[in-house]
Tab-separated table of C-alpha atoms in Angstrom:
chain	number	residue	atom	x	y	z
A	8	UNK	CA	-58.464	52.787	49.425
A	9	UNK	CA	-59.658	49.388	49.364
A	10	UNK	CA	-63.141	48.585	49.879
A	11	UNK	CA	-65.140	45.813	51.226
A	12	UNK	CA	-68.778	45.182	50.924
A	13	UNK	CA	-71.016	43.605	52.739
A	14	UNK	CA	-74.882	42.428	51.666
A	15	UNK	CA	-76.925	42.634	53.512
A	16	UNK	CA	-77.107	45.440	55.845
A	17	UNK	CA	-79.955	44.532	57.789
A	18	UNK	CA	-82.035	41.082	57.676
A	19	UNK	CA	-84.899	39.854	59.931
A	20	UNK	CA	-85.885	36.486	59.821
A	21	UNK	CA	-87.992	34.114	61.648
A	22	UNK	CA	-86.642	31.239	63.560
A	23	UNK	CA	-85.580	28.310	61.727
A	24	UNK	CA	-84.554	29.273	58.640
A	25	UNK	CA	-81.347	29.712	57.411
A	26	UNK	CA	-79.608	33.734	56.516
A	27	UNK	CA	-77.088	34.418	53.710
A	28	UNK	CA	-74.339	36.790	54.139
A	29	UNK	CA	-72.108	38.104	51.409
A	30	UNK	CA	-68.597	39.699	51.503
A	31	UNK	CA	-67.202	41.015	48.553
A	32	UNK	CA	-63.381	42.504	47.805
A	33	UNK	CA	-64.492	45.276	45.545
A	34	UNK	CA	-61.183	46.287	43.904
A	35	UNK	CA	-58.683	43.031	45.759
A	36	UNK	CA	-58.083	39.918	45.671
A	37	UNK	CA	-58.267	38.190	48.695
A	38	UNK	CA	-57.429	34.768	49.620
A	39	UNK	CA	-58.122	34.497	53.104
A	40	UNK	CA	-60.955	36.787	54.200
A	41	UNK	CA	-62.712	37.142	58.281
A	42	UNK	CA	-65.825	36.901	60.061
A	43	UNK	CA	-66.582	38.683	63.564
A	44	UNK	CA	-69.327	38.772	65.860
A	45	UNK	CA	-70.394	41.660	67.338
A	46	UNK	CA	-72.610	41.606	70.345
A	47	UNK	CA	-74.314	45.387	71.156
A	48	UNK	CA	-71.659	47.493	73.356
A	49	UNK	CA	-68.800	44.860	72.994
A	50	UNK	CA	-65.782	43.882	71.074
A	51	UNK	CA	-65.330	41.918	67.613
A	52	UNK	CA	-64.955	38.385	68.033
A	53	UNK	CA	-63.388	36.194	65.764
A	54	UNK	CA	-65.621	33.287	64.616
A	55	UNK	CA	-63.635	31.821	61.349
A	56	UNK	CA	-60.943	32.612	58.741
A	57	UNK	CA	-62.169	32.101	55.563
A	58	UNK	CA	-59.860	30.163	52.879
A	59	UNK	CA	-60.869	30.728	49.299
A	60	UNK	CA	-60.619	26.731	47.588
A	61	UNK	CA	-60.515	25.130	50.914
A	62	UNK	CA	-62.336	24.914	54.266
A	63	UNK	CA	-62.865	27.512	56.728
A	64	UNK	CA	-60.695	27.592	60.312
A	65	UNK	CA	-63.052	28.350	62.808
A	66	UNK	CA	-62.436	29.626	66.350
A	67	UNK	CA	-63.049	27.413	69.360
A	68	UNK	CA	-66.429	27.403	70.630
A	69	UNK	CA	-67.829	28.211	66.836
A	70	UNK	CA	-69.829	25.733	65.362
A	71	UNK	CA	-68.710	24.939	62.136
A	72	UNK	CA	-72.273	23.430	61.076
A	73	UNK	CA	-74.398	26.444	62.298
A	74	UNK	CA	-71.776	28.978	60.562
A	75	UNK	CA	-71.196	27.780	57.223
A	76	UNK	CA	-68.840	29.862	55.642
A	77	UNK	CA	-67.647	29.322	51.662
A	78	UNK	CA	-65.249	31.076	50.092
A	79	UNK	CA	-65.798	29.927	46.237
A	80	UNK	CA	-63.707	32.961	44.509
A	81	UNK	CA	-61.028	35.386	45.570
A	82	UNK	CA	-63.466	38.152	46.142
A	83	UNK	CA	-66.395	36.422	47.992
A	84	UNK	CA	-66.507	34.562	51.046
A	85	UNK	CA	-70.483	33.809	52.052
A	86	UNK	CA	-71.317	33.106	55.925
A	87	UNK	CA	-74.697	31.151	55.961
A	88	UNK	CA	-76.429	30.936	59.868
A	89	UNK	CA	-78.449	27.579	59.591
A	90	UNK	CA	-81.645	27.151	61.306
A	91	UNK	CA	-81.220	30.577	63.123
A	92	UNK	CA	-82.560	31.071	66.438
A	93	UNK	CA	-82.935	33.954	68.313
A	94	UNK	CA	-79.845	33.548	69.948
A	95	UNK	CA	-77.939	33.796	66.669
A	96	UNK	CA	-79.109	37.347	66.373
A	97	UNK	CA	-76.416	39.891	66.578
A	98	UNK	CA	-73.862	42.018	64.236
A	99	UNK	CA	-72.133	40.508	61.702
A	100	UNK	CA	-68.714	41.985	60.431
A	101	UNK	CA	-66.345	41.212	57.737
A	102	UNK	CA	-62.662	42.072	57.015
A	103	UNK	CA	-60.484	41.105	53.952
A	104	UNK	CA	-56.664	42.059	53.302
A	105	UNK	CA	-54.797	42.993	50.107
A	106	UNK	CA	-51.884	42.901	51.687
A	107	UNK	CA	-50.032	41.802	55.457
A	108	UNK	CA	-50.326	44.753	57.570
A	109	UNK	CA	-53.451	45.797	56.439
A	110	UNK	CA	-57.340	45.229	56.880
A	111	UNK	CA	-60.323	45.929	55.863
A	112	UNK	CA	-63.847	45.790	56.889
A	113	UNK	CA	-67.036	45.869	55.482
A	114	UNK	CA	-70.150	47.859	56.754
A	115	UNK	CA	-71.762	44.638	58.683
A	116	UNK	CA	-74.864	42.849	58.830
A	117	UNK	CA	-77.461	43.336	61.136
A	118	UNK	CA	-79.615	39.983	62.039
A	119	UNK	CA	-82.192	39.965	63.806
A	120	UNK	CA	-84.188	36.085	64.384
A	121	UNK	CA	-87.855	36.584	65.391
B	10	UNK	CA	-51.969	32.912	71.992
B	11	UNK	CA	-52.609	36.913	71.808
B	12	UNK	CA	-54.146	39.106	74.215
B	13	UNK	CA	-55.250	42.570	74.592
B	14	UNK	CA	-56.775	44.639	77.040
B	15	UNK	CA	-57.849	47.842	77.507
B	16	UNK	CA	-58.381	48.695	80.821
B	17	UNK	CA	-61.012	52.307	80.516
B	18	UNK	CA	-64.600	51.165	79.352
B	19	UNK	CA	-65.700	54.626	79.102
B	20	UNK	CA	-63.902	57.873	79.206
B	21	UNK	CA	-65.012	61.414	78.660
B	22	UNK	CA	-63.331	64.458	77.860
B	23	UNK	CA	-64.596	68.045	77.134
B	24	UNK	CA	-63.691	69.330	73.258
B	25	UNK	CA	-60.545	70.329	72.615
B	26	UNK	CA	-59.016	68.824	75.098
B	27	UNK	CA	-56.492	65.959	74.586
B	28	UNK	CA	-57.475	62.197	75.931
B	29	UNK	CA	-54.890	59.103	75.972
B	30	UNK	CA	-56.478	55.411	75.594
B	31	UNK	CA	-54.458	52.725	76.984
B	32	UNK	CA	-53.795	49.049	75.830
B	33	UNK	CA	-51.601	46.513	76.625
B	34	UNK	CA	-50.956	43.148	74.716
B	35	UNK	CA	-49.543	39.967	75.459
B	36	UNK	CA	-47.290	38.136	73.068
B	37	UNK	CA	-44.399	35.823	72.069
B	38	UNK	CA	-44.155	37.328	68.647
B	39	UNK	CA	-41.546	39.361	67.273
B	40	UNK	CA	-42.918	40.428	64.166
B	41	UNK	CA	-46.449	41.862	64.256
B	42	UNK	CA	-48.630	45.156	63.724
B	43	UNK	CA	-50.666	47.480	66.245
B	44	UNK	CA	-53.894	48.721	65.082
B	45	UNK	CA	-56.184	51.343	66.678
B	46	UNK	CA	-59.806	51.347	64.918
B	47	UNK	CA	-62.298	53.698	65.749
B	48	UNK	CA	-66.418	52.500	65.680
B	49	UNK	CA	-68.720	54.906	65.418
B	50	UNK	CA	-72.283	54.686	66.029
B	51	UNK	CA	-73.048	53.568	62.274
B	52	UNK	CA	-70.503	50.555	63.388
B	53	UNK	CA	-68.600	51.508	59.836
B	54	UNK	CA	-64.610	50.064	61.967
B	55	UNK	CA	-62.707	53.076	60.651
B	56	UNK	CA	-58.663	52.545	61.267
B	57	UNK	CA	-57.089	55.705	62.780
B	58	UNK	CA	-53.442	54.386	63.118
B	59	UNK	CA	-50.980	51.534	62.629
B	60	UNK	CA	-47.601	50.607	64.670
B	61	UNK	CA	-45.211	48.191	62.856
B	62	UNK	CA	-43.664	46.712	65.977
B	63	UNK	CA	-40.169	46.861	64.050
B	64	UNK	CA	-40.341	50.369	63.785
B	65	UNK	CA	-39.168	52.202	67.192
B	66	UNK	CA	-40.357	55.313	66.010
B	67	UNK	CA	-44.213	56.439	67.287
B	68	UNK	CA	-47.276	56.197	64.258
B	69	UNK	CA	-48.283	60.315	63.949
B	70	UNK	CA	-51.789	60.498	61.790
B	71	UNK	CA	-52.434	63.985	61.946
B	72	UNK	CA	-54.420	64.833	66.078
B	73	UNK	CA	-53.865	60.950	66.914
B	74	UNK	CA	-50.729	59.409	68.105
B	75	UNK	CA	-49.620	56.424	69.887
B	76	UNK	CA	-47.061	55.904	72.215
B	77	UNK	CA	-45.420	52.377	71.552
B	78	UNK	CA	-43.543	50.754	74.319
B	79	UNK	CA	-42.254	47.560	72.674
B	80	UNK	CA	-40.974	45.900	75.901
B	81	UNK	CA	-43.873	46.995	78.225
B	82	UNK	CA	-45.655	45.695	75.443
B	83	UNK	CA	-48.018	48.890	75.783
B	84	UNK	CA	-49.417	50.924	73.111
B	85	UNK	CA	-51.736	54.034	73.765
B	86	UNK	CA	-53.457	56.242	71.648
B	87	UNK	CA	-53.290	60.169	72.072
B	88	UNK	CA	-55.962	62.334	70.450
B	89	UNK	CA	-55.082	66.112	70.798
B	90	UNK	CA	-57.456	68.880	70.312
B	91	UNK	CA	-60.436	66.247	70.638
B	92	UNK	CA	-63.436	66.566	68.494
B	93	UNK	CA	-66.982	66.029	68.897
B	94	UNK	CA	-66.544	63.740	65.736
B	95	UNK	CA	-64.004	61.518	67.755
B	96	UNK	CA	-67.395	59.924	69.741
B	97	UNK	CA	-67.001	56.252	69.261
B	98	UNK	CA	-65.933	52.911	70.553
B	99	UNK	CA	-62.268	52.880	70.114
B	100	UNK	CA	-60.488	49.198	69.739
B	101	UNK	CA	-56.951	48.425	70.164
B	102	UNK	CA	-55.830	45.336	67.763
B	103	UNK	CA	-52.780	42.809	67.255
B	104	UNK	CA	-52.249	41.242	63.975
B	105	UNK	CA	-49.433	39.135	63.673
B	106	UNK	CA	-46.891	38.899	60.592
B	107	UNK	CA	-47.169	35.572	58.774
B	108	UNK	CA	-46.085	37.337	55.240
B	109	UNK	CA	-46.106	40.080	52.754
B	110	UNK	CA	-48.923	38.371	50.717
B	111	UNK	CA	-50.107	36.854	53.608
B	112	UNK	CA	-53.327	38.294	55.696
B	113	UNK	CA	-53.532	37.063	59.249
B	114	UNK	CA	-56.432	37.881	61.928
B	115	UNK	CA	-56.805	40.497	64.095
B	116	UNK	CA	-57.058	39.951	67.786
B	117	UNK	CA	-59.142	43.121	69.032
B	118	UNK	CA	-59.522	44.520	73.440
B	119	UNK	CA	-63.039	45.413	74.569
B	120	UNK	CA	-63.117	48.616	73.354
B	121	UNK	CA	-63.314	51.813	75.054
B	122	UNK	CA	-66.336	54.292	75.104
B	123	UNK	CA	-64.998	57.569	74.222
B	124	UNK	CA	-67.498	60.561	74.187
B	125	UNK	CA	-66.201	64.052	73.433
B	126	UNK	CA	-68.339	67.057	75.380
B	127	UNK	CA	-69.297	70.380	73.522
């Protein structure tokens, strides 16, 4: 089946600086590719489509400058957490589709901001 | 805009025994797809079964079934002869249509906390 990967798994960092992470389609193409949030004992929540050659549609409430997301080829999308503060810590998922009807997800990103 | 809810934050059941989730969903679509994902603890989502909303006829994935009530815009999840493998957070999902070669988001409920008892 189709596979999604995610890099990294796990990332500390201290507060301020900005966190990197990478979802890759490893055997799709995928134009249009999703980030979640995942707060400890509760549901996915959508932050922001990601469009591969255009900008991302984010979700109401999401800031767009804190969560940068690019999408520069049709098998990465990258979501970059600017100046991260503790607050921003939390569990980072990603899904892409080959095809309607179908999603996958990658094996998320833990953050933690000291 | 989409909703869905599930209802039972935690249930338990003793192994072997057979459990139903509900959801319900809330929608002016026509054309979309059901989803129920299991999480286990290594947060890996893992999709147990998919309902075409065209398709009258019940998703069947081997001990998990759903029972899809188009109008009462319900959808529940069966799991027969439960496992102590099936302990996870369990998440009902809409996805509308847009197109064949199209991917659109998935709307997930709050989950429900299923443990399975030896």
């Amino acid at each position: 089946g189709a596979v999604v990967s995610q890099h990294p798994s796990w990332v500390i960092c201290k507060s301020g600086t900005s966190v990197k992470i990478e979802c890759r389609s490893l055997d799709f193409q995928a134009t249009t590719m999703f980030w979640y949030r995942q707060f400890p004992k509760q549901s996915l929540m959508l932050m922001a489509t990601s469009n591969e050659g255009s900008k991302a549609t984010y979700e109401q409430g999401v800031e767009k400058d804190k969560f940068l997301i690019n999408h520069a080829s049709l098998t990465l999308s990258t979501l970059t957490v600017t100046s991260a503060h503790p607050e921003d810590s939390s569990f980072y998922i990603c899904s892409a589709s080959p095809l309607t009807g179908e999603l996958f997800f990658g094996e998320g990103s833990r953050l933690t901001v000291l | 805009a989409q909703t869905v809810t599930q209802s039972q934050p935690e249930m338990s059941v003793q192994e072997a025994e057979t459990v139903t989730l509900s959801c319900t969903y809330d929608t002016s679509e026509s054309n979309y797809y059901l989803f129920w994902y299991k999480q286990p603890p290594s947060r890996q989502m893992i999709l147990v079964i998919r309902q075409e909303a065209y398709k009258q006829q019940n998703a069947t994935e081997n001990r998990f079934s759903v029972n899809f009530q188009k109008a009462a815009k319900s959808f529940s999840l069966k799991i027969s002869d439960s496992q102590l493998g099936d302990t996870a957070m369990y998440f009902c999902a809409f996805m509308k249509l847009v197109g064949y070669s199209s991917a659109s988001k998935i709307i997930f409920g709050s989950g429900t906390r299923l443990s399975i008892r030896p």
